[in-house]
CSV table of C-alpha atoms in Angstrom, one decimal:
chain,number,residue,atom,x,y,z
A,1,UNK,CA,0.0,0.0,0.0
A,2,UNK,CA,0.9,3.5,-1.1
A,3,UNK,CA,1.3,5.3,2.5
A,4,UNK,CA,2.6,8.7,1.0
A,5,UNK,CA,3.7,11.6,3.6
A,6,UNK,CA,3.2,15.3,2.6
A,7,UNK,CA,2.0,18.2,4.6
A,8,UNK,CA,0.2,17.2,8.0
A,9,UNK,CA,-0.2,13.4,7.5
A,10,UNK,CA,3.8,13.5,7.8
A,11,UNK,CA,3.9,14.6,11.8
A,12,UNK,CA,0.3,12.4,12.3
A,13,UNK,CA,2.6,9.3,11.4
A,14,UNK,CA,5.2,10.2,13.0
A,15,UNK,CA,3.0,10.9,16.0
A,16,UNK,CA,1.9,7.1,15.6
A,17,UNK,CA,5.5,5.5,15.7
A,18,UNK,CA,5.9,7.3,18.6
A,19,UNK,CA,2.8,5.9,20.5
A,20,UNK,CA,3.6,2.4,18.7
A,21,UNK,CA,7.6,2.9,20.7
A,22,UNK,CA,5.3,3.2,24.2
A,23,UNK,CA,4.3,-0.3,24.0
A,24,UNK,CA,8.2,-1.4,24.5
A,25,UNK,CA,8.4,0.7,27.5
A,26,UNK,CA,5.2,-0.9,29.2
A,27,UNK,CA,5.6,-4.8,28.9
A,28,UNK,CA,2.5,-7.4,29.4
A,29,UNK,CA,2.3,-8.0,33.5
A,30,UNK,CA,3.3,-11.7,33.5
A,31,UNK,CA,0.8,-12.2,36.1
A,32,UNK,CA,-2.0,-14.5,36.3
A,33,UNK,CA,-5.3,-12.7,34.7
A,34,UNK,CA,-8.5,-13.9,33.2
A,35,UNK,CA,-9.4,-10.8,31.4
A,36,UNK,CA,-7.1,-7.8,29.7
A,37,UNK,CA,-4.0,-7.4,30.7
A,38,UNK,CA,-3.5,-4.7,33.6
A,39,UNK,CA,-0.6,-3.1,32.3
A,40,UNK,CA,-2.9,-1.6,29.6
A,41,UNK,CA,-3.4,0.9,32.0
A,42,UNK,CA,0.0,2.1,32.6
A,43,UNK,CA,0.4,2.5,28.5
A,44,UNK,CA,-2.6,4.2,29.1
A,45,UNK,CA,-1.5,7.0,31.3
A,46,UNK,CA,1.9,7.7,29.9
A,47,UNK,CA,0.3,8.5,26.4
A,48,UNK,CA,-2.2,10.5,28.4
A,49,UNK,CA,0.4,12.5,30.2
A,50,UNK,CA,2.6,12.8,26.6
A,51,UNK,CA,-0.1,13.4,24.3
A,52,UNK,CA,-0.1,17.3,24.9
A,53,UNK,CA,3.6,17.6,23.7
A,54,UNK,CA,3.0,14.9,20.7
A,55,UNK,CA,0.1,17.1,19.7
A,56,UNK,CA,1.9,20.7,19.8
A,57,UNK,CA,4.5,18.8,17.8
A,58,UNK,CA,2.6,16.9,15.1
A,59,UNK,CA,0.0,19.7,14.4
A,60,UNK,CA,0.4,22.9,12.3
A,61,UNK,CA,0.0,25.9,14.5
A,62,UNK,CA,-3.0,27.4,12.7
A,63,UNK,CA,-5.0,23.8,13.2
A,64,UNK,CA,-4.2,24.5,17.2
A,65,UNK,CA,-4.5,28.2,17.8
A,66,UNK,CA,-7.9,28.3,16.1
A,67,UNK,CA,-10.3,30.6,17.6
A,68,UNK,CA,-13.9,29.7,18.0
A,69,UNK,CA,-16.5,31.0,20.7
A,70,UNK,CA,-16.0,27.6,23.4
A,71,UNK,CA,-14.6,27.8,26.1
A,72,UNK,CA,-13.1,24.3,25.6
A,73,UNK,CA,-9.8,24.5,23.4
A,74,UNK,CA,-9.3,22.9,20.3
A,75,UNK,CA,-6.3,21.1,21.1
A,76,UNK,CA,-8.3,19.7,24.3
A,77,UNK,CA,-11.2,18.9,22.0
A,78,UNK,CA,-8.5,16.7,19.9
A,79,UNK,CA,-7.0,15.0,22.7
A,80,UNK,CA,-10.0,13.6,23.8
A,81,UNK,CA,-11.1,11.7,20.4
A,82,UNK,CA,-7.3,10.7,20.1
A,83,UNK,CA,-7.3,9.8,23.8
A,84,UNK,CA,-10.3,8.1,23.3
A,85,UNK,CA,-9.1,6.2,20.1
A,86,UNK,CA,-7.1,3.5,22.3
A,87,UNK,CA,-9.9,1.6,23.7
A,88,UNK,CA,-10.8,1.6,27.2
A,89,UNK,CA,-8.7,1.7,30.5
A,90,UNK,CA,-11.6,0.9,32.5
A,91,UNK,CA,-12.6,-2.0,31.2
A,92,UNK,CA,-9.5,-3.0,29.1
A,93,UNK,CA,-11.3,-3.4,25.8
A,94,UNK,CA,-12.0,-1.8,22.3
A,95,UNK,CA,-14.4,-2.0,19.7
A,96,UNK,CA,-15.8,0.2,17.0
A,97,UNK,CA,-16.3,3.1,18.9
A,98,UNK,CA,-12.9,4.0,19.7
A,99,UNK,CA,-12.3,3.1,16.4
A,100,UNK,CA,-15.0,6.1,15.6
A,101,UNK,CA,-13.0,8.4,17.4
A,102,UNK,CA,-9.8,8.1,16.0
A,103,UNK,CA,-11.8,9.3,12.3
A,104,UNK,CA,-13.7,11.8,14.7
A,105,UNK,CA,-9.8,13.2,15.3
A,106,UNK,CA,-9.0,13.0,11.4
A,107,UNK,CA,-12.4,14.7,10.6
A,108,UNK,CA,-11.6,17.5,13.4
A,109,UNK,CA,-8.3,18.0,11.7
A,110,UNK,CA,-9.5,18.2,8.0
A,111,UNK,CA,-12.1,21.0,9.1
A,112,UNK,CA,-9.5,22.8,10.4
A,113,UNK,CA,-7.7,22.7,7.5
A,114,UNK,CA,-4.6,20.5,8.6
A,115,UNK,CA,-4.6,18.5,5.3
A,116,UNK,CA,-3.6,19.6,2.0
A,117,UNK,CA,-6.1,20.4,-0.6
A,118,UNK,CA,-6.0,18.5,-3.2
A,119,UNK,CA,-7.9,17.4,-6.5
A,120,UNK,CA,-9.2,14.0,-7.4
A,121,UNK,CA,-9.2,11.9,-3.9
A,122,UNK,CA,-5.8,11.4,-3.4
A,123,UNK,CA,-5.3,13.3,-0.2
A,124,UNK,CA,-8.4,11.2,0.8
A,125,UNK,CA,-6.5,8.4,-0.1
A,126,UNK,CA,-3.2,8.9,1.6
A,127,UNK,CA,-5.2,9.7,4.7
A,128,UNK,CA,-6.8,6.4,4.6
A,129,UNK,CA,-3.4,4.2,3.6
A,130,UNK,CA,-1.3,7.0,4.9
A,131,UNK,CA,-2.6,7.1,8.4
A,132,UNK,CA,-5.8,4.8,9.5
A,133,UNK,CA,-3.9,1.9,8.4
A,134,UNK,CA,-0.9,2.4,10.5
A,135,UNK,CA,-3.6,3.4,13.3
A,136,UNK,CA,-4.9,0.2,12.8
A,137,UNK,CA,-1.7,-1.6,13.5
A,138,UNK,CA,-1.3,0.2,15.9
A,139,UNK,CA,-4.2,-1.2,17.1
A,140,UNK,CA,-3.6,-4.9,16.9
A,141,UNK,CA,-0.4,-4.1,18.3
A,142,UNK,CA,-2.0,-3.5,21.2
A,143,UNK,CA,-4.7,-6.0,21.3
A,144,UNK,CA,-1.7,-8.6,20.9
A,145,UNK,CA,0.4,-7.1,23.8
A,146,UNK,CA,-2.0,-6.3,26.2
A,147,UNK,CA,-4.8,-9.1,25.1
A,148,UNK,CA,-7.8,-6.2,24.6
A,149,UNK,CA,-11.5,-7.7,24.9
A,150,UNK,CA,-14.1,-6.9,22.3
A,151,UNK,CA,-16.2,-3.9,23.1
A,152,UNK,CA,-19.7,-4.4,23.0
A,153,UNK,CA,-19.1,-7.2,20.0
A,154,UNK,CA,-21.8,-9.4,18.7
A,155,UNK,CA,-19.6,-12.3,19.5
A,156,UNK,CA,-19.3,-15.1,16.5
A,157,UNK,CA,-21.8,-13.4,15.1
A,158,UNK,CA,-20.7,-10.0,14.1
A,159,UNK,CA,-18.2,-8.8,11.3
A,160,UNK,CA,-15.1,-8.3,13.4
A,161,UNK,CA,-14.4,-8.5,17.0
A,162,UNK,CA,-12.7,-4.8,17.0
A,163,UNK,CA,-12.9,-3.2,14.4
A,164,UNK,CA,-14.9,-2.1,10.8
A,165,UNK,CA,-13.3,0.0,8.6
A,166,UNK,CA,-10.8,-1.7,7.0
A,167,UNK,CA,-13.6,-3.8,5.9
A,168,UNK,CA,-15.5,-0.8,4.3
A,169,UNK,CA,-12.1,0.6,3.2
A,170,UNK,CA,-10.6,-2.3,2.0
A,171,UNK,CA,-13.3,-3.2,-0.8
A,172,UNK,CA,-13.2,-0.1,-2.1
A,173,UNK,CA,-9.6,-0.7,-2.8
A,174,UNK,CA,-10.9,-3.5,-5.5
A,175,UNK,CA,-14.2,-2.1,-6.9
A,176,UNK,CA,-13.7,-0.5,-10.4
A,177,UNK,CA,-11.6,2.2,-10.7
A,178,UNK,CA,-13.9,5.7,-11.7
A,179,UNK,CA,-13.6,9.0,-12.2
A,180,UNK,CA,-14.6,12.2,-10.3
A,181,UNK,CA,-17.8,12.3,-12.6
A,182,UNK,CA,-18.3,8.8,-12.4
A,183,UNK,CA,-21.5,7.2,-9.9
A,184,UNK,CA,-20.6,5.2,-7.2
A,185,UNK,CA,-20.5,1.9,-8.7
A,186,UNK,CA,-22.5,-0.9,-7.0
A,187,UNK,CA,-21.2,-4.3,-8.6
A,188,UNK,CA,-17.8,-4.8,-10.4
A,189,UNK,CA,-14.5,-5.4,-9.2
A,190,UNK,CA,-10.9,-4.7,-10.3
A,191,UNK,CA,-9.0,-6.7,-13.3
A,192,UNK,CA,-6.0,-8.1,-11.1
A,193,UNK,CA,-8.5,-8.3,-7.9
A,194,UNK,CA,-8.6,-11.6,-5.7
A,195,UNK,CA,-11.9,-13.8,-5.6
A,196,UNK,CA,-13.7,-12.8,-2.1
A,197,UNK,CA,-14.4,-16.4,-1.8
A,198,UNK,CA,-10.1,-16.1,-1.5
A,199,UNK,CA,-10.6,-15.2,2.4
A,200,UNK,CA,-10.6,-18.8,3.0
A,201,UNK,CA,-7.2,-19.4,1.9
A,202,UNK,CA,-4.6,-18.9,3.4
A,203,UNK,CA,-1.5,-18.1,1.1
A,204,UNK,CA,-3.7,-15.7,-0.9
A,205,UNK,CA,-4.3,-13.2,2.6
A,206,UNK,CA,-0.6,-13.3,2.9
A,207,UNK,CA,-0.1,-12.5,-0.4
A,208,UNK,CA,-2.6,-9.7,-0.1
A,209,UNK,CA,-2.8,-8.7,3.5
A,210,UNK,CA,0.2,-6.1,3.4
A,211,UNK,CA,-1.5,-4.3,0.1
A,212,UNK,CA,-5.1,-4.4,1.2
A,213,UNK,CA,-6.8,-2.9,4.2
A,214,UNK,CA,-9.6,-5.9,4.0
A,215,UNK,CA,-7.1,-8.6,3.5
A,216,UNK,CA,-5.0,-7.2,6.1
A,217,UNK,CA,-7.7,-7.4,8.9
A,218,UNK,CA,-8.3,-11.0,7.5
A,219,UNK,CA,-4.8,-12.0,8.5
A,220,UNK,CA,-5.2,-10.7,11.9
A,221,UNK,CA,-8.0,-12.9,12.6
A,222,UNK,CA,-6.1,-15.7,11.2
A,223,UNK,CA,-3.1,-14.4,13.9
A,224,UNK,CA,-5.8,-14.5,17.1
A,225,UNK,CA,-8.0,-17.0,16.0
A,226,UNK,CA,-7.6,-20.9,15.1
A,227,UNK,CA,-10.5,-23.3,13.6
A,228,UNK,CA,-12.0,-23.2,10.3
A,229,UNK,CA,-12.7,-19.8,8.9
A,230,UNK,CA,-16.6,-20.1,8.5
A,231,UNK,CA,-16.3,-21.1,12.4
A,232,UNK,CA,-15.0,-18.1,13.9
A,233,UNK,CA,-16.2,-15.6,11.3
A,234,UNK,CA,-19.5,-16.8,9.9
A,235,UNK,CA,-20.8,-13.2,8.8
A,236,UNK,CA,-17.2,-12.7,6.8
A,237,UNK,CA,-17.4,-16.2,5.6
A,238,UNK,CA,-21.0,-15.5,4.2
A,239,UNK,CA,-20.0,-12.0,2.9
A,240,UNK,CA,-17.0,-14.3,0.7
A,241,UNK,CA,-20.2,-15.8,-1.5
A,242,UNK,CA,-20.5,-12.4,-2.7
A,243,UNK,CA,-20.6,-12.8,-6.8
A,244,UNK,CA,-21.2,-9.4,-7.5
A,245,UNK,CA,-17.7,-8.1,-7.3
A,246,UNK,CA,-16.1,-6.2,-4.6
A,247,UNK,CA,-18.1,-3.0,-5.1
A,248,UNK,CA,-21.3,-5.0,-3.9
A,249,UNK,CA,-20.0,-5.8,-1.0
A,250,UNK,CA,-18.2,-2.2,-0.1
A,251,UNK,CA,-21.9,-1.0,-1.0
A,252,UNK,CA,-23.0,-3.1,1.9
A,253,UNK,CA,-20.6,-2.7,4.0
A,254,UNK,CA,-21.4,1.0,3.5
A,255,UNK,CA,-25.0,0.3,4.8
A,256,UNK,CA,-24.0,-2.1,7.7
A,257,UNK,CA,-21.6,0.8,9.2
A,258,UNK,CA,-24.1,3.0,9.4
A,259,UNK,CA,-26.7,0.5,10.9
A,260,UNK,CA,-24.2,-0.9,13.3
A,261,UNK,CA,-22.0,1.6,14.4
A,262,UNK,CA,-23.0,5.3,13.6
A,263,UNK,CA,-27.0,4.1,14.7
A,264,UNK,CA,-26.4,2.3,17.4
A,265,UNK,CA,-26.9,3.8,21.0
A,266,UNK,CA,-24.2,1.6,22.9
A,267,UNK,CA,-21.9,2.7,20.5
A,268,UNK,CA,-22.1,6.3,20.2
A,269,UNK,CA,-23.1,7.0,23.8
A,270,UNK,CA,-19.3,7.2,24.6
A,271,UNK,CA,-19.1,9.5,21.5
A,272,UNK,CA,-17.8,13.0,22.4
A,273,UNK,CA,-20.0,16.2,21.4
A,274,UNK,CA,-18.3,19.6,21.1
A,275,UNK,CA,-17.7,22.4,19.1
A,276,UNK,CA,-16.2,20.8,16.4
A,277,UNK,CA,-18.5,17.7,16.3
A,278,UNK,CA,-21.3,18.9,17.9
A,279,UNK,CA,-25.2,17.9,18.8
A,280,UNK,CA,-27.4,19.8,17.0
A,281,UNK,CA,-31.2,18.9,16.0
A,282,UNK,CA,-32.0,18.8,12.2
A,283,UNK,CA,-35.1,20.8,11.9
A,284,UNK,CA,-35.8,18.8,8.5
A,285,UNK,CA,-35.4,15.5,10.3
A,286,UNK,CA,-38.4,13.6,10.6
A,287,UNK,CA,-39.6,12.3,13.6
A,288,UNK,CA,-38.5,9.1,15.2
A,289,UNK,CA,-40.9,6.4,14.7
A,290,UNK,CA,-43.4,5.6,17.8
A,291,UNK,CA,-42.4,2.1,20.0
A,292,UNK,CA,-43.5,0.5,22.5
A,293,UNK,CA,-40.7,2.1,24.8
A,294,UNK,CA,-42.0,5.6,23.8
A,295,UNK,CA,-45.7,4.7,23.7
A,296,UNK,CA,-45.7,3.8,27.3
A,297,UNK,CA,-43.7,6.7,28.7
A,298,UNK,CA,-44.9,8.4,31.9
A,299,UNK,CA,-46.8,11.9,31.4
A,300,UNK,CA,-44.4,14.8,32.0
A,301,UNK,CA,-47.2,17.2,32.5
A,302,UNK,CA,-48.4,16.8,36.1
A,303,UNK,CA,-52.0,17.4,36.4
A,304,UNK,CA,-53.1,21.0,38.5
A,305,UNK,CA,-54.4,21.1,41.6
A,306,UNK,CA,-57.3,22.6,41.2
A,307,UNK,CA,-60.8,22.1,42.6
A,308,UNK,CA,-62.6,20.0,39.5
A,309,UNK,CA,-59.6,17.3,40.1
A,310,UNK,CA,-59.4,17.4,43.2
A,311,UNK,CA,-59.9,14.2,45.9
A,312,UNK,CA,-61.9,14.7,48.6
A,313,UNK,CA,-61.1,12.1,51.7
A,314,UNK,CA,-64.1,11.6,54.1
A,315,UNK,CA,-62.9,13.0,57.6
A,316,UNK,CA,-61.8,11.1,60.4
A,317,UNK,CA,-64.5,10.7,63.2
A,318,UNK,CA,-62.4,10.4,65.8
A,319,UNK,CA,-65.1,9.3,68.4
A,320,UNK,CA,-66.8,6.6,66.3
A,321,UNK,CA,-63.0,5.3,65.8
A,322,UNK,CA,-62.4,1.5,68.0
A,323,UNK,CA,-58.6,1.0,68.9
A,324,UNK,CA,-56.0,1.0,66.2
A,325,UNK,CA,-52.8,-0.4,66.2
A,326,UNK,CA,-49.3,0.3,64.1
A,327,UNK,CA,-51.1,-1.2,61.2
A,328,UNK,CA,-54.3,0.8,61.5
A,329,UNK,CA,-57.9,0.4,63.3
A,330,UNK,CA,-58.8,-2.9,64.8
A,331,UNK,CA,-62.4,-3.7,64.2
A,332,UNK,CA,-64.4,-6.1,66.8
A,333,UNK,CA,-66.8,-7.5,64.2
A,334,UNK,CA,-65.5,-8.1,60.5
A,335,UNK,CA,-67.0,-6.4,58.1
A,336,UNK,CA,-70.1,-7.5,55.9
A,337,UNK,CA,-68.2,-6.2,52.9
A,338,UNK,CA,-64.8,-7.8,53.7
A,339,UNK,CA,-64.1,-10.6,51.5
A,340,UNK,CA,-61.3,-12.6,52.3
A,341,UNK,CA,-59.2,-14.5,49.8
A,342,UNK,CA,-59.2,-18.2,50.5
A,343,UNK,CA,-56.5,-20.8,49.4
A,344,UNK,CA,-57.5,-23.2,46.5
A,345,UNK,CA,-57.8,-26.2,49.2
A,346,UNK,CA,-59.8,-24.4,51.6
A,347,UNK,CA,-63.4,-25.3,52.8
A,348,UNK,CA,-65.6,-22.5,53.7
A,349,UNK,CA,-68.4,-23.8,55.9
A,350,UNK,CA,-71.8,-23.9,53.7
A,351,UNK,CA,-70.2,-23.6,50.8
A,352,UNK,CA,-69.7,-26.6,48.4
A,353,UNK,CA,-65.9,-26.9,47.0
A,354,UNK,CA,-65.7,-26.5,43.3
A,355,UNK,CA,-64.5,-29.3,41.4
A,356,UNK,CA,-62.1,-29.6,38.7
A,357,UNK,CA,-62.9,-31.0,35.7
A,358,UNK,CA,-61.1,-32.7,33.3
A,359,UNK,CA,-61.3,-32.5,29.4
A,360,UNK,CA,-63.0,-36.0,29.3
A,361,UNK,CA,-65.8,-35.0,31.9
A,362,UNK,CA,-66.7,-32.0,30.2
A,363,UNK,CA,-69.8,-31.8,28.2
A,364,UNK,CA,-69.3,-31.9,24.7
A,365,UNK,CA,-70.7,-28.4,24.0
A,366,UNK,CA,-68.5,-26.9,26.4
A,367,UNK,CA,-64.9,-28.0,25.2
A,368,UNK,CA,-65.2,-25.5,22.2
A,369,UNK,CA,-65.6,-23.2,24.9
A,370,UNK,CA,-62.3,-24.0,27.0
A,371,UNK,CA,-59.4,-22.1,26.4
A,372,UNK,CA,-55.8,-23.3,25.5
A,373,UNK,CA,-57.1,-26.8,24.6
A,374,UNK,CA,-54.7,-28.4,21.9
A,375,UNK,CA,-55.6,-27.9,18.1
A,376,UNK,CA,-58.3,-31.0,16.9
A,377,UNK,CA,-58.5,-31.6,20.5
A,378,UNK,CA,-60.9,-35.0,21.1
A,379,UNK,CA,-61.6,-36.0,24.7
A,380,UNK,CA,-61.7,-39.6,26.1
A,381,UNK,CA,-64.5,-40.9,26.7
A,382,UNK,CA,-65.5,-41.5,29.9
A,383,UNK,CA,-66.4,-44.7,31.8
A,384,UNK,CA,-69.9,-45.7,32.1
A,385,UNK,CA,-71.8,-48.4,33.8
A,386,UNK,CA,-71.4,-50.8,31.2
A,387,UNK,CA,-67.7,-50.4,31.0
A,388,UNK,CA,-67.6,-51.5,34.7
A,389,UNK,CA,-64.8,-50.7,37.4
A,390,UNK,CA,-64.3,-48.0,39.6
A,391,UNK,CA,-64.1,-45.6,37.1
A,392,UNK,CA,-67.9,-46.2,35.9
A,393,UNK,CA,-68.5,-44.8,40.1
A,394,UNK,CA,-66.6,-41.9,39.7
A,395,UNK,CA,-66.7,-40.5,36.3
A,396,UNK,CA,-63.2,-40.4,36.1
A,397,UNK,CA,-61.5,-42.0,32.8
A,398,UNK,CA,-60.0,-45.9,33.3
A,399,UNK,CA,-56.4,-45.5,34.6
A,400,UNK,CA,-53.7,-46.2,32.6
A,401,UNK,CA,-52.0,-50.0,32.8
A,402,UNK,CA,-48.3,-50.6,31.9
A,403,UNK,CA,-47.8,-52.6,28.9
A,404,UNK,CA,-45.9,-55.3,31.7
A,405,UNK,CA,-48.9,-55.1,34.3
A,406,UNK,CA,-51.4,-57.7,34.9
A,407,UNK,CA,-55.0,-57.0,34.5
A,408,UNK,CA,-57.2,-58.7,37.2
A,409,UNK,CA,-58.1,-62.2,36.8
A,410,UNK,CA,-55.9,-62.8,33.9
């Protein structure tokens, strides 16, 4: 891959080697550990207490001295997506988000004009070979040394334990090469481009894995993971069937990154809003669409106190009142209107216990009318005289005999 330096990009690599050289001063604690590894934390903090210096250095002094009206600078504005581009301290992990806020630090930069302008996409380009793929190894790097966990993955069953974009980047780099006037082309892939079915094999992603992004984050899974491809990675195994050419499936990647990442609550909750990125409402958005979450929401608007809605209590006669206790008034005589609730095997006196009847002792007419009853339901019949036995005195059905057991008399 093409990873040329020129204006700004230059010092942003540079600033990368110099995070990737951290990593040899902060060894893996060769402790015991069931989760990340706990020196994470100490890489952590010395890029934290470096990263104003590597800033100042690697940034043009118009990109950090401009003036807008927060009071939150732009330099600390840009350390916190860079900061927050690692993955997680905390919970020693990283996943797509992070991986949103290291492009939330190369979108801040490109509105501030710390790229060069140029025409045709290729300062696009080099940012993209130039710089998120040496983040990226950067990245592994890391995962490798200080064994990361996923952040909020899918498990098995989503595209990529850590990361999406050189997925979404790396089929572009086969679909069909176009012009600035050209559309966005849908299927189609490059002459000299590999089979996506070629994911599976082995000595094809190490042919390919050091020229494409896709390819590349292939091979890593193929470093961290062991077991047949379609095992670990099922979704990237089913993507491989593509037949469409390379630019179908950056076309869907397209869709799926902004489906799974950029909509998804538990991803961009930990996404930073300030003045550079910041919240605003569209007023020609149209309104979210009515759930059950929303539809059940609790009023706001508390009702006034006024005298139409107002509850009038009966007063408390204080005389006509018999002792009371913690719990309340003790009456001496229960009440007419009290109705207690009685358990299922109780026997009130006077009153005849309900009976339970079974399918086969129901009327015919009323088994239509009994609820959850099995589809084409027919009931038993039931004993009668004729059939003899205990069962003929009391209408229950005849019990049921093991195939081994004796009837009586035989």
């Amino acid at each position: 891959m093409d990873r040329g330096h020129s204006g700004g990009r230059g010092s942003l690599t540079g600033l990368l080697h110099r995070l990737n050289a951290v990593i040899d001063e902060v060894p893996p604690d060769p402790g015991p550990r069931r989760f990340g590894n706990v020196a994470f934390r100490q890489w952590y903090e010395a890029v934290e207490a470096r990263l104003p210096d590597l800033l100042q250095d690697s940034l043009p002094e118009q990109v950090l001295s401009f003036s807008h009206s927060s009071n939150v600078s732009v330099q600390a504005e840009l350390q916190s997506y860079l900061l927050g581009a690692f993955g997680s301290a905390q919970r020693l992990d990283y996943g797509t988000g992070h991986e949103l806020a290291f492009l939330a630090f190369l979108g801040c930069i490109w509105k501030l004009g710390g790229f060069d302008v140029s025409s045709g996409g290729d300062e696009e380009r080099a940012i993209v070979l130039g710089l998120i793929e040496p983040y990226l190894q950067l990245i592994r790097r890391l995962i490798k040394t200080y064994t990361l966990e996923p952040a909020g993955s899918h498990g098995v069953w989503g595209l990529d334990d850590h990361s999406f974009l050189p997925y979404l980047f790396g089929s572009a780099q086969y679909g069909p090469a176009i012009s600035e006037t050209d559309e966005t082309p849908v299927e189609g892939s490059l002459s000299n481009a590999p089979d996506p079915a070629d994911v599976t094999k082995t000595a094809v992603v190490e042919r390919e894995r050091g020229r494409n992004m896709y390819f590349s984050a292939i091979g890593f899974i193929y470093d961290v993971k062991k077991g047949p491809f379609w095992e670990h990675s099922p979704m990237l195994y089913d993507i491989s069937g593509v037949r469409s050419g390379w630019a179908k499936i950056n076309k869907g990647m397209i869709k799926m990154y902004m489906a799974e990442v950029l909509s998804k609550f538990p991803v961009v909750q930990h996404f930073y809003f300030g003045s550079l990125f910041s919240w605003d409402r569209d007023p020609n958005a149209a309104p979210p669409p009515s759930s059950v979450h929303t539809s059940n929401q609790p009023s706001t608007s508390q009702p006034e106190n006024t005298a139409s809605n107002a509850i009038h209590l009966p007063l408390r006669n204080v005389q006509n009142e018999g002792p009371t206790t913690a719990h309340g008034p003790v009456s001496a005589t229960p009440s007419s209107s009290f109705v207690g609730t009685a358990a299922p095997w109780a026997k009130q006196p006077g009153v005849k216990s309900p009976t339970t009847a079974f399918p086969s002792q129901m009327d015919q007419r009323n088994i239509s009318q009994t609820p959850r009853l099995p589809p084409n339901f027919q009931p038993r019949p039931v004993a009668t005289a004729q059939s003899g036995g205990q069962a003929a005195a009391t209408g229950m059905p005849p019990p049921t005999r093991a195939p081994w057991a004796k009837h009586p008399g035989s």
